[in-house]
């Protein structure tokens, strides 16, 4: 596996890969776990070579968030990616990614969907994600890019961005990888202490219980969101939002909605956990 940090060298290396066929791209912030490695395996199922990036993107963190504390584990990440057969690892320094001061960086805003849910709690977050991913796409120019469905809203923001900006990148969403007790894998799970870790699986358990209520005929979506919030807050979470929405628009379900998604974000101690569950309703 080649590891590069400069844009020109990356472009040359990707040109070489493209000569051999389709190139898939997996953008990450590192601290890789089984969820990320599943994205890499999925990338290989759809392409001939795989490029991974590791970049802890300052533009997507709010001023009071965990940018400095965000776990950085480059050596272990390299070993894991090497073992998966990744062709190219791009690890740009901040000054390569952002040669101008952050306030002067041109930004990609995806309106509407970026202002809901996580975007309401973290106002600059999705512009930071869209900007860095747009830059990475311009550098790597992959045929295909892979994102985890755990960040469901992020996945839809990416789809809107490539559609609105006519980018020729196919976006593929991959199912969330979970611990045996149901907790969605996330780099931020390491912020949980032992007793919080025991409570954390209740997040997914509550999503499943809510989905079971829908199967039994529940269709008061606002009431169901309130029920999820109460269940979680009762066991020690501080729920940020819990909503049942159309899976394609993230807006309240309409008569024509065919698929719903329950989206939840909740604090448990210092960790802000997010999770979701998709449901067919017709
Ligand atoms: O999901 C992530 O890890 C990040 O938001 C991403 C897509 C790598 C952009 O920094």
PDB file of C-alpha atoms and ligand atoms in Angstrom:
ATOM      1  CA  UNK A   1       0.000   0.000   0.000  1.00  0.00           C
ATOM      2  CA  UNK A   2       1.316   3.411  -1.005  1.00  0.00           C
ATOM      3  CA  UNK A   3       0.845   6.208   1.556  1.00  0.00           C
ATOM      4  CA  UNK A   4       0.818   9.772   0.210  1.00  0.00           C
ATOM      5  CA  UNK A   5       0.222  13.215   1.680  1.00  0.00           C
ATOM      6  CA  UNK A   6       0.546  15.542  -1.334  1.00  0.00           C
ATOM      7  CA  UNK A   7      -2.116  16.187  -3.963  1.00  0.00           C
ATOM      8  CA  UNK A   8       0.059  15.949  -7.084  1.00  0.00           C
ATOM      9  CA  UNK A   9       1.576  12.627  -6.014  1.00  0.00           C
ATOM     10  CA  UNK A  10      -1.910  11.329  -5.230  1.00  0.00           C
ATOM     11  CA  UNK A  11      -3.193  12.369  -8.680  1.00  0.00           C
ATOM     12  CA  UNK A  12      -0.295  10.591 -10.408  1.00  0.00           C
ATOM     13  CA  UNK A  13      -0.801   7.432  -8.373  1.00  0.00           C
ATOM     14  CA  UNK A  14      -4.562   7.399  -9.032  1.00  0.00           C
ATOM     15  CA  UNK A  15      -3.919   7.777 -12.779  1.00  0.00           C
ATOM     16  CA  UNK A  16      -1.872   4.576 -12.586  1.00  0.00           C
ATOM     17  CA  UNK A  17      -4.699   2.784 -10.752  1.00  0.00           C
ATOM     18  CA  UNK A  18      -7.317   4.015 -13.201  1.00  0.00           C
ATOM     19  CA  UNK A  19      -5.407   2.371 -16.048  1.00  0.00           C
ATOM     20  CA  UNK A  20      -6.289  -0.958 -14.372  1.00  0.00           C
ATOM     21  CA  UNK A  21     -10.036  -0.255 -14.007  1.00  0.00           C
ATOM     22  CA  UNK A  22     -12.568   1.291 -11.633  1.00  0.00           C
ATOM     23  CA  UNK A  23     -11.348   3.207  -8.594  1.00  0.00           C
ATOM     24  CA  UNK A  24     -13.424   3.290  -5.406  1.00  0.00           C
ATOM     25  CA  UNK A  25     -12.820   5.766  -2.611  1.00  0.00           C
ATOM     26  CA  UNK A  26     -13.462   5.472   1.140  1.00  0.00           C
ATOM     27  CA  UNK A  27     -13.057   8.787   2.983  1.00  0.00           C
ATOM     28  CA  UNK A  28     -12.443   8.423   6.731  1.00  0.00           C
ATOM     29  CA  UNK A  29     -11.185  10.325   9.746  1.00  0.00           C
ATOM     30  CA  UNK A  30      -9.112   7.316  10.833  1.00  0.00           C
ATOM     31  CA  UNK A  31      -9.287   5.384  14.122  1.00  0.00           C
ATOM     32  CA  UNK A  32     -10.532   2.578  11.940  1.00  0.00           C
ATOM     33  CA  UNK A  33     -12.814  -0.158  13.264  1.00  0.00           C
ATOM     34  CA  UNK A  34     -14.660  -3.079  11.707  1.00  0.00           C
ATOM     35  CA  UNK A  35     -17.259  -0.669  10.295  1.00  0.00           C
ATOM     36  CA  UNK A  36     -14.634   1.129   8.191  1.00  0.00           C
ATOM     37  CA  UNK A  37     -13.087  -2.155   7.059  1.00  0.00           C
ATOM     38  CA  UNK A  38     -16.519  -3.289   5.878  1.00  0.00           C
ATOM     39  CA  UNK A  39     -16.655  -0.145   3.717  1.00  0.00           C
ATOM     40  CA  UNK A  40     -13.268  -1.084   2.243  1.00  0.00           C
ATOM     41  CA  UNK A  41     -14.418  -4.649   1.489  1.00  0.00           C
ATOM     42  CA  UNK A  42     -17.576  -3.316  -0.124  1.00  0.00           C
ATOM     43  CA  UNK A  43     -15.417  -0.938  -2.179  1.00  0.00           C
ATOM     44  CA  UNK A  44     -13.414  -3.891  -3.518  1.00  0.00           C
ATOM     45  CA  UNK A  45     -16.664  -5.657  -4.502  1.00  0.00           C
ATOM     46  CA  UNK A  46     -17.438  -2.775  -6.866  1.00  0.00           C
ATOM     47  CA  UNK A  47     -14.033  -1.632  -8.112  1.00  0.00           C
ATOM     48  CA  UNK A  48     -10.572  -2.804  -9.135  1.00  0.00           C
ATOM     49  CA  UNK A  49      -8.635  -0.544  -6.775  1.00  0.00           C
ATOM     50  CA  UNK A  50      -9.439   1.191  -3.520  1.00  0.00           C
ATOM     51  CA  UNK A  51      -8.180   4.539  -2.250  1.00  0.00           C
ATOM     52  CA  UNK A  52      -8.739   5.423   1.424  1.00  0.00           C
ATOM     53  CA  UNK A  53      -8.201   8.840   2.998  1.00  0.00           C
ATOM     54  CA  UNK A  54      -7.553   9.596   6.653  1.00  0.00           C
ATOM     55  CA  UNK A  55      -8.085  13.226   7.553  1.00  0.00           C
ATOM     56  CA  UNK A  56      -9.514  14.594  10.794  1.00  0.00           C
ATOM     57  CA  UNK A  57     -11.328  17.495   9.187  1.00  0.00           C
ATOM     58  CA  UNK A  58     -11.272  20.625  11.380  1.00  0.00           C
ATOM     59  CA  UNK A  59     -13.955  22.249   9.232  1.00  0.00           C
ATOM     60  CA  UNK A  60     -16.665  19.816  10.375  1.00  0.00           C
ATOM     61  CA  UNK A  61     -16.121  20.242  14.130  1.00  0.00           C
ATOM     62  CA  UNK A  62     -17.932  22.969  16.076  1.00  0.00           C
ATOM     63  CA  UNK A  63     -15.625  25.166  18.211  1.00  0.00           C
ATOM     64  CA  UNK A  64     -16.633  23.356  21.454  1.00  0.00           C
ATOM     65  CA  UNK A  65     -16.331  19.828  20.008  1.00  0.00           C
ATOM     66  CA  UNK A  66     -13.740  17.059  20.261  1.00  0.00           C
ATOM     67  CA  UNK A  67     -11.343  17.983  17.389  1.00  0.00           C
ATOM     68  CA  UNK A  68      -8.257  17.887  19.632  1.00  0.00           C
ATOM     69  CA  UNK A  69      -9.348  14.745  21.488  1.00  0.00           C
ATOM     70  CA  UNK A  70     -10.507  12.872  18.374  1.00  0.00           C
ATOM     71  CA  UNK A  71      -8.591   9.552  18.441  1.00  0.00           C
ATOM     72  CA  UNK A  72      -5.649   9.410  16.021  1.00  0.00           C
ATOM     73  CA  UNK A  73      -4.231   5.916  15.492  1.00  0.00           C
ATOM     74  CA  UNK A  74      -2.370   6.129  12.169  1.00  0.00           C
ATOM     75  CA  UNK A  75      -0.007   3.184  12.670  1.00  0.00           C
ATOM     76  CA  UNK A  76      -2.754   0.717  13.549  1.00  0.00           C
ATOM     77  CA  UNK A  77      -4.943   2.142  10.754  1.00  0.00           C
ATOM     78  CA  UNK A  78      -2.146   1.562   8.205  1.00  0.00           C
ATOM     79  CA  UNK A  79      -1.725  -2.032   9.317  1.00  0.00           C
ATOM     80  CA  UNK A  80      -5.463  -2.685   9.040  1.00  0.00           C
ATOM     81  CA  UNK A  81      -5.723  -1.130   5.560  1.00  0.00           C
ATOM     82  CA  UNK A  82      -2.618  -2.936   4.350  1.00  0.00           C
ATOM     83  CA  UNK A  83      -4.175  -6.229   5.465  1.00  0.00           C
ATOM     84  CA  UNK A  84      -7.309  -5.402   3.431  1.00  0.00           C
ATOM     85  CA  UNK A  85      -5.180  -4.873   0.307  1.00  0.00           C
ATOM     86  CA  UNK A  86      -5.923  -1.140  -0.030  1.00  0.00           C
ATOM     87  CA  UNK A  87      -3.924   0.295  -2.923  1.00  0.00           C
ATOM     88  CA  UNK A  88      -3.478   3.874  -1.815  1.00  0.00           C
ATOM     89  CA  UNK A  89      -3.788   5.709   1.496  1.00  0.00           C
ATOM     90  CA  UNK A  90      -4.037   9.493   1.344  1.00  0.00           C
ATOM     91  CA  UNK A  91      -3.139  11.252   4.602  1.00  0.00           C
ATOM     92  CA  UNK A  92      -2.927  14.964   3.813  1.00  0.00           C
ATOM     93  CA  UNK A  93      -1.590  17.375   6.423  1.00  0.00           C
ATOM     94  CA  UNK A  94      -4.041  20.172   7.332  1.00  0.00           C
ATOM     95  CA  UNK A  95      -2.028  22.732   5.319  1.00  0.00           C
ATOM     96  CA  UNK A  96      -2.308  20.595   2.183  1.00  0.00           C
ATOM     97  CA  UNK A  97      -6.053  20.223   2.588  1.00  0.00           C
ATOM     98  CA  UNK A  98      -6.572  23.831   3.637  1.00  0.00           C
ATOM     99  CA  UNK A  99      -3.737  26.033   2.331  1.00  0.00           C
ATOM    100  CA  UNK A 100      -5.764  29.175   3.155  1.00  0.00           C
ATOM    101  CA  UNK A 101      -7.094  30.038   6.628  1.00  0.00           C
ATOM    102  CA  UNK A 102     -10.276  28.074   7.361  1.00  0.00           C
ATOM    103  CA  UNK A 103     -12.452  31.215   7.449  1.00  0.00           C
ATOM    104  CA  UNK A 104     -11.388  31.957   3.850  1.00  0.00           C
ATOM    105  CA  UNK A 105     -11.873  28.430   2.530  1.00  0.00           C
ATOM    106  CA  UNK A 106     -14.545  28.175  -0.208  1.00  0.00           C
ATOM    107  CA  UNK A 107     -17.382  26.051   1.174  1.00  0.00           C
ATOM    108  CA  UNK A 108     -19.919  23.675  -0.231  1.00  0.00           C
ATOM    109  CA  UNK A 109     -23.338  24.199   1.338  1.00  0.00           C
ATOM    110  CA  UNK A 110     -26.099  21.676   0.767  1.00  0.00           C
ATOM    111  CA  UNK A 111     -29.176  23.634   1.851  1.00  0.00           C
ATOM    112  CA  UNK A 112     -32.325  22.209   3.404  1.00  0.00           C
ATOM    113  CA  UNK A 113     -31.289  18.738   4.433  1.00  0.00           C
ATOM    114  CA  UNK A 114     -28.105  20.038   6.107  1.00  0.00           C
ATOM    115  CA  UNK A 115     -30.087  22.205   8.504  1.00  0.00           C
ATOM    116  CA  UNK A 116     -32.158  19.369  10.008  1.00  0.00           C
ATOM    117  CA  UNK A 117     -31.396  17.105  13.019  1.00  0.00           C
ATOM    118  CA  UNK A 118     -27.576  16.816  13.326  1.00  0.00           C
ATOM    119  CA  UNK A 119     -27.309  19.996  11.254  1.00  0.00           C
ATOM    120  CA  UNK A 120     -29.521  21.882  13.721  1.00  0.00           C
ATOM    121  CA  UNK A 121     -27.363  20.782  16.669  1.00  0.00           C
ATOM    122  CA  UNK A 122     -24.064  21.212  14.791  1.00  0.00           C
ATOM    123  CA  UNK A 123     -24.684  24.212  12.475  1.00  0.00           C
ATOM    124  CA  UNK A 124     -21.453  24.175  10.406  1.00  0.00           C
ATOM    125  CA  UNK A 125     -21.013  20.421  10.411  1.00  0.00           C
ATOM    126  CA  UNK A 126     -22.445  19.381   7.054  1.00  0.00           C
ATOM    127  CA  UNK A 127     -20.874  22.300   5.171  1.00  0.00           C
ATOM    128  CA  UNK A 128     -17.559  21.096   6.647  1.00  0.00           C
ATOM    129  CA  UNK A 129     -18.240  17.523   5.527  1.00  0.00           C
ATOM    130  CA  UNK A 130     -19.456  18.547   2.053  1.00  0.00           C
ATOM    131  CA  UNK A 131     -16.466  20.847   1.541  1.00  0.00           C
ATOM    132  CA  UNK A 132     -13.843  18.280   2.505  1.00  0.00           C
ATOM    133  CA  UNK A 133     -15.514  15.452   0.582  1.00  0.00           C
ATOM    134  CA  UNK A 134     -15.905  17.664  -2.509  1.00  0.00           C
ATOM    135  CA  UNK A 135     -12.182  18.501  -2.329  1.00  0.00           C
ATOM    136  CA  UNK A 136     -11.259  14.845  -1.826  1.00  0.00           C
ATOM    137  CA  UNK A 137     -13.446  13.837  -4.786  1.00  0.00           C
ATOM    138  CA  UNK A 138     -11.671  16.446  -6.937  1.00  0.00           C
ATOM    139  CA  UNK A 139      -8.305  15.061  -5.866  1.00  0.00           C
ATOM    140  CA  UNK A 140      -9.069  11.339  -6.186  1.00  0.00           C
ATOM    141  CA  UNK A 141     -11.742  11.512  -8.933  1.00  0.00           C
ATOM    142  CA  UNK A 142     -13.138   8.090  -8.054  1.00  0.00           C
ATOM    143  CA  UNK A 143     -15.889   6.332  -9.977  1.00  0.00           C
ATOM    144  CA  UNK A 144     -17.476   5.299  -6.693  1.00  0.00           C
ATOM    145  CA  UNK A 145     -17.389   6.455  -3.069  1.00  0.00           C
ATOM    146  CA  UNK A 146     -18.554   4.470  -0.058  1.00  0.00           C
ATOM    147  CA  UNK A 147     -20.219   5.845   3.085  1.00  0.00           C
ATOM    148  CA  UNK A 148     -21.627   4.077   6.138  1.00  0.00           C
ATOM    149  CA  UNK A 149     -25.365   4.262   6.811  1.00  0.00           C
ATOM    150  CA  UNK A 150     -24.728   4.943  10.489  1.00  0.00           C
ATOM    151  CA  UNK A 151     -24.284   8.569   9.421  1.00  0.00           C
ATOM    152  CA  UNK A 152     -27.546   8.384   7.509  1.00  0.00           C
ATOM    153  CA  UNK A 153     -28.053  12.127   7.166  1.00  0.00           C
ATOM    154  CA  UNK A 154     -24.449  12.529   5.974  1.00  0.00           C
ATOM    155  CA  UNK A 155     -25.074   9.882   3.294  1.00  0.00           C
ATOM    156  CA  UNK A 156     -28.089  11.831   1.988  1.00  0.00           C
ATOM    157  CA  UNK A 157     -26.154  15.110   2.090  1.00  0.00           C
ATOM    158  CA  UNK A 158     -23.454  13.449  -0.044  1.00  0.00           C
ATOM    159  CA  UNK A 159     -26.060  12.191  -2.523  1.00  0.00           C
ATOM    160  CA  UNK A 160     -27.584  15.664  -2.833  1.00  0.00           C
ATOM    161  CA  UNK A 161     -24.146  17.241  -3.276  1.00  0.00           C
ATOM    162  CA  UNK A 162     -23.072  14.973  -6.161  1.00  0.00           C
ATOM    163  CA  UNK A 163     -26.474  15.352  -7.799  1.00  0.00           C
ATOM    164  CA  UNK A 164     -26.662  19.165  -7.450  1.00  0.00           C
ATOM    165  CA  UNK A 165     -23.038  19.684  -8.545  1.00  0.00           C
ATOM    166  CA  UNK A 166     -23.232  17.095 -11.370  1.00  0.00           C
ATOM    167  CA  UNK A 167     -20.263  15.180  -9.993  1.00  0.00           C
ATOM    168  CA  UNK A 168     -19.649  11.885 -11.757  1.00  0.00           C
ATOM    169  CA  UNK A 169     -19.218   9.873  -8.558  1.00  0.00           C
ATOM    170  CA  UNK A 170     -21.604   7.100  -7.601  1.00  0.00           C
ATOM    171  CA  UNK A 171     -22.407   7.119  -3.863  1.00  0.00           C
ATOM    172  CA  UNK A 172     -22.906   3.765  -2.183  1.00  0.00           C
ATOM    173  CA  UNK A 173     -24.332   3.422   1.341  1.00  0.00           C
ATOM    174  CA  UNK A 174     -23.320   0.414   3.426  1.00  0.00           C
ATOM    175  CA  UNK A 175     -25.226  -1.048   6.387  1.00  0.00           C
ATOM    176  CA  UNK A 176     -24.082  -0.190   9.901  1.00  0.00           C
ATOM    177  CA  UNK A 177     -21.748  -2.663  11.567  1.00  0.00           C
ATOM    178  CA  UNK A 178     -22.713  -3.391  15.173  1.00  0.00           C
ATOM    179  CA  UNK A 179     -21.118  -4.819  18.290  1.00  0.00           C
ATOM    180  CA  UNK A 180     -22.667  -8.160  19.357  1.00  0.00           C
ATOM    181  CA  UNK A 181     -24.970  -6.273  21.781  1.00  0.00           C
ATOM    182  CA  UNK A 182     -26.274  -4.015  18.986  1.00  0.00           C
ATOM    183  CA  UNK A 183     -24.269  -0.838  19.634  1.00  0.00           C
ATOM    184  CA  UNK A 184     -23.314   0.754  16.308  1.00  0.00           C
ATOM    185  CA  UNK A 185     -19.541   0.819  15.874  1.00  0.00           C
ATOM    186  CA  UNK A 186     -18.136   4.337  16.169  1.00  0.00           C
ATOM    187  CA  UNK A 187     -14.815   5.930  17.029  1.00  0.00           C
ATOM    188  CA  UNK A 188     -16.672   7.962  19.649  1.00  0.00           C
ATOM    189  CA  UNK A 189     -17.736   4.826  21.583  1.00  0.00           C
ATOM    190  CA  UNK A 190     -14.346   5.032  23.283  1.00  0.00           C
ATOM    191  CA  UNK A 191     -15.601   8.116  25.172  1.00  0.00           C
ATOM    192  CA  UNK A 192     -18.026   5.836  27.094  1.00  0.00           C
ATOM    193  CA  UNK A 193     -16.987   4.669  30.555  1.00  0.00           C
ATOM    194  CA  UNK A 194     -17.770   1.103  31.648  1.00  0.00           C
ATOM    195  CA  UNK A 195     -21.207   1.839  33.095  1.00  0.00           C
ATOM    196  CA  UNK A 196     -22.208   3.999  30.098  1.00  0.00           C
ATOM    197  CA  UNK A 197     -21.016   1.250  27.763  1.00  0.00           C
ATOM    198  CA  UNK A 198     -23.498  -1.123  29.471  1.00  0.00           C
ATOM    199  CA  UNK A 199     -26.365   1.324  28.835  1.00  0.00           C
ATOM    200  CA  UNK A 200     -25.342   2.249  25.253  1.00  0.00           C
ATOM    201  CA  UNK A 201     -26.990  -0.772  23.495  1.00  0.00           C
ATOM    202  CA  UNK A 202     -30.362   0.569  24.689  1.00  0.00           C
ATOM    203  CA  UNK A 203     -30.147   3.075  21.846  1.00  0.00           C
ATOM    204  CA  UNK A 204     -30.514   0.422  19.151  1.00  0.00           C
ATOM    205  CA  UNK A 205     -32.846  -1.686  21.324  1.00  0.00           C
ATOM    206  CA  UNK A 206     -35.176   1.331  21.566  1.00  0.00           C
ATOM    207  CA  UNK A 207     -35.047   1.875  17.797  1.00  0.00           C
ATOM    208  CA  UNK A 208     -36.058  -1.752  17.309  1.00  0.00           C
ATOM    209  CA  UNK A 209     -38.861  -1.463  19.841  1.00  0.00           C
ATOM    210  CA  UNK A 210     -40.117   1.650  18.021  1.00  0.00           C
ATOM    211  CA  UNK A 211     -39.988  -0.185  14.665  1.00  0.00           C
ATOM    212  CA  UNK A 212     -42.000  -3.037  16.222  1.00  0.00           C
ATOM    213  CA  UNK A 213     -44.679  -0.495  17.234  1.00  0.00           C
ATOM    214  CA  UNK A 214     -44.837   0.682  13.613  1.00  0.00           C
ATOM    215  CA  UNK A 215     -45.255  -2.924  12.462  1.00  0.00           C
ATOM    216  CA  UNK A 216     -48.154  -3.212  14.950  1.00  0.00           C
ATOM    217  CA  UNK A 217     -49.860  -0.204  13.320  1.00  0.00           C
ATOM    218  CA  UNK A 218     -48.472   2.867  15.092  1.00  0.00           C
ATOM    219  CA  UNK A 219     -48.525   5.851  12.752  1.00  0.00           C
ATOM    220  CA  UNK A 220     -48.450   8.815  15.106  1.00  0.00           C
ATOM    221  CA  UNK A 221     -44.879   9.709  14.127  1.00  0.00           C
ATOM    222  CA  UNK A 222     -44.514  12.668  16.461  1.00  0.00           C
ATOM    223  CA  UNK A 223     -45.817  10.575  19.376  1.00  0.00           C
ATOM    224  CA  UNK A 224     -43.392   7.793  18.508  1.00  0.00           C
ATOM    225  CA  UNK A 225     -40.466  10.226  18.494  1.00  0.00           C
ATOM    226  CA  UNK A 226     -41.557  11.462  21.942  1.00  0.00           C
ATOM    227  CA  UNK A 227     -41.824   7.870  23.168  1.00  0.00           C
ATOM    228  CA  UNK A 228     -38.257   7.102  22.007  1.00  0.00           C
ATOM    229  CA  UNK A 229     -36.974  10.235  23.735  1.00  0.00           C
ATOM    230  CA  UNK A 230     -38.702   9.263  27.005  1.00  0.00           C
ATOM    231  CA  UNK A 231     -37.404   5.677  26.882  1.00  0.00           C
ATOM    232  CA  UNK A 232     -33.838   6.873  26.320  1.00  0.00           C
ATOM    233  CA  UNK A 233     -33.890   9.693  28.846  1.00  0.00           C
ATOM    234  CA  UNK A 234     -35.279   7.244  31.449  1.00  0.00           C
ATOM    235  CA  UNK A 235     -32.180   5.056  31.190  1.00  0.00           C
ATOM    236  CA  UNK A 236     -29.657   7.904  31.348  1.00  0.00           C
ATOM    237  CA  UNK A 237     -29.343   9.357  27.834  1.00  0.00           C
ATOM    238  CA  UNK A 238     -29.889  13.045  27.058  1.00  0.00           C
ATOM    239  CA  UNK A 239     -31.727  12.781  23.779  1.00  0.00           C
ATOM    240  CA  UNK A 240     -30.899  15.444  21.223  1.00  0.00           C
ATOM    241  CA  UNK A 241     -33.507  14.353  18.668  1.00  0.00           C
ATOM    242  CA  UNK A 242     -35.604  11.288  17.891  1.00  0.00           C
ATOM    243  CA  UNK A 243     -37.671  11.468  14.712  1.00  0.00           C
ATOM    244  CA  UNK A 244     -39.495   9.161  12.334  1.00  0.00           C
ATOM    245  CA  UNK A 245     -39.134  10.545   8.800  1.00  0.00           C
ATOM    246  CA  UNK A 246     -39.256   9.674   5.113  1.00  0.00           C
ATOM    247  CA  UNK A 247     -36.025   7.818   4.336  1.00  0.00           C
ATOM    248  CA  UNK A 248     -35.422   9.690   1.078  1.00  0.00           C
ATOM    249  CA  UNK A 249     -36.234  13.269   2.115  1.00  0.00           C
ATOM    250  CA  UNK A 250     -35.789  13.177   5.916  1.00  0.00           C
ATOM    251  CA  UNK A 251     -39.067  15.145   6.069  1.00  0.00           C
ATOM    252  CA  UNK A 252     -42.179  13.981   7.957  1.00  0.00           C
ATOM    253  CA  UNK A 253     -43.659  10.862   6.313  1.00  0.00           C
ATOM    254  CA  UNK A 254     -46.114  11.572   3.499  1.00  0.00           C
ATOM    255  CA  UNK A 255     -48.791   9.310   2.002  1.00  0.00           C
ATOM    256  CA  UNK A 256     -46.411   8.419  -0.804  1.00  0.00           C
ATOM    257  CA  UNK A 257     -43.531   7.513   1.553  1.00  0.00           C
ATOM    258  CA  UNK A 258     -42.424   3.948   0.921  1.00  0.00           C
ATOM    259  CA  UNK A 259     -39.557   3.782   3.329  1.00  0.00           C
ATOM    260  CA  UNK A 260     -39.119   5.452   6.695  1.00  0.00           C
ATOM    261  CA  UNK A 261     -36.087   5.929   8.848  1.00  0.00           C
ATOM    262  CA  UNK A 262     -35.979   6.502  12.577  1.00  0.00           C
ATOM    263  CA  UNK A 263     -33.105   8.858  13.355  1.00  0.00           C
ATOM    264  CA  UNK A 264     -31.742   9.338  16.862  1.00  0.00           C
ATOM    265  CA  UNK A 265     -28.924  11.326  18.435  1.00  0.00           C
ATOM    266  CA  UNK A 266     -28.413  11.146  22.182  1.00  0.00           C
ATOM    267  CA  UNK A 267     -25.709  12.043  24.647  1.00  0.00           C
ATOM    268  CA  UNK A 268     -24.471   9.428  27.061  1.00  0.00           C
ATOM    269  CA  UNK A 269     -21.913  11.042  29.348  1.00  0.00           C
ATOM    270  CA  UNK A 270     -19.362  12.714  27.063  1.00  0.00           C
ATOM    271  CA  UNK A 271     -20.310  10.703  23.982  1.00  0.00           C
ATOM    272  CA  UNK A 272     -22.858  11.910  21.448  1.00  0.00           C
ATOM    273  CA  UNK A 273     -24.163   8.718  19.864  1.00  0.00           C
ATOM    274  CA  UNK A 274     -26.192   8.566  16.667  1.00  0.00           C
ATOM    275  CA  UNK A 275     -28.047   5.635  15.197  1.00  0.00           C
ATOM    276  CA  UNK A 276     -30.942   4.909  12.865  1.00  0.00           C
ATOM    277  CA  UNK A 277     -33.211   2.183  11.569  1.00  0.00           C
ATOM    278  CA  UNK A 278     -34.780   1.972   8.124  1.00  0.00           C
ATOM    279  CA  UNK A 279     -38.293   0.501   7.662  1.00  0.00           C
ATOM    280  CA  UNK A 280     -40.328  -0.407   4.562  1.00  0.00           C
ATOM    281  CA  UNK A 281     -43.951   0.587   5.100  1.00  0.00           C
ATOM    282  CA  UNK A 282     -45.652  -0.596   1.895  1.00  0.00           C
TER     283      UNK A 282
HETATM  284  O1  LIG B   1     -17.860  10.115   8.191  1.00  0.00           O
HETATM  285  C1  LIG B   1     -16.711  10.577   8.352  1.00  0.00           C
HETATM  286  O2  LIG B   1     -15.816   9.937   8.896  1.00  0.00           O
HETATM  287  C2  LIG B   1     -16.432  12.016   7.891  1.00  0.00           C
HETATM  288  O3  LIG B   1     -17.535  12.836   8.061  1.00  0.00           O
HETATM  289  C3  LIG B   1     -15.912  12.076   6.445  1.00  0.00           C
HETATM  290  C4  LIG B   1     -16.962  11.589   5.462  1.00  0.00           C
HETATM  291  C5  LIG B   1     -14.650  11.245   6.307  1.00  0.00           C
HETATM  292  C6  LIG B   1     -15.581  13.531   6.076  1.00  0.00           C
HETATM  293  O4  LIG B   1     -14.595  14.051   6.898  1.00  0.00           O
END
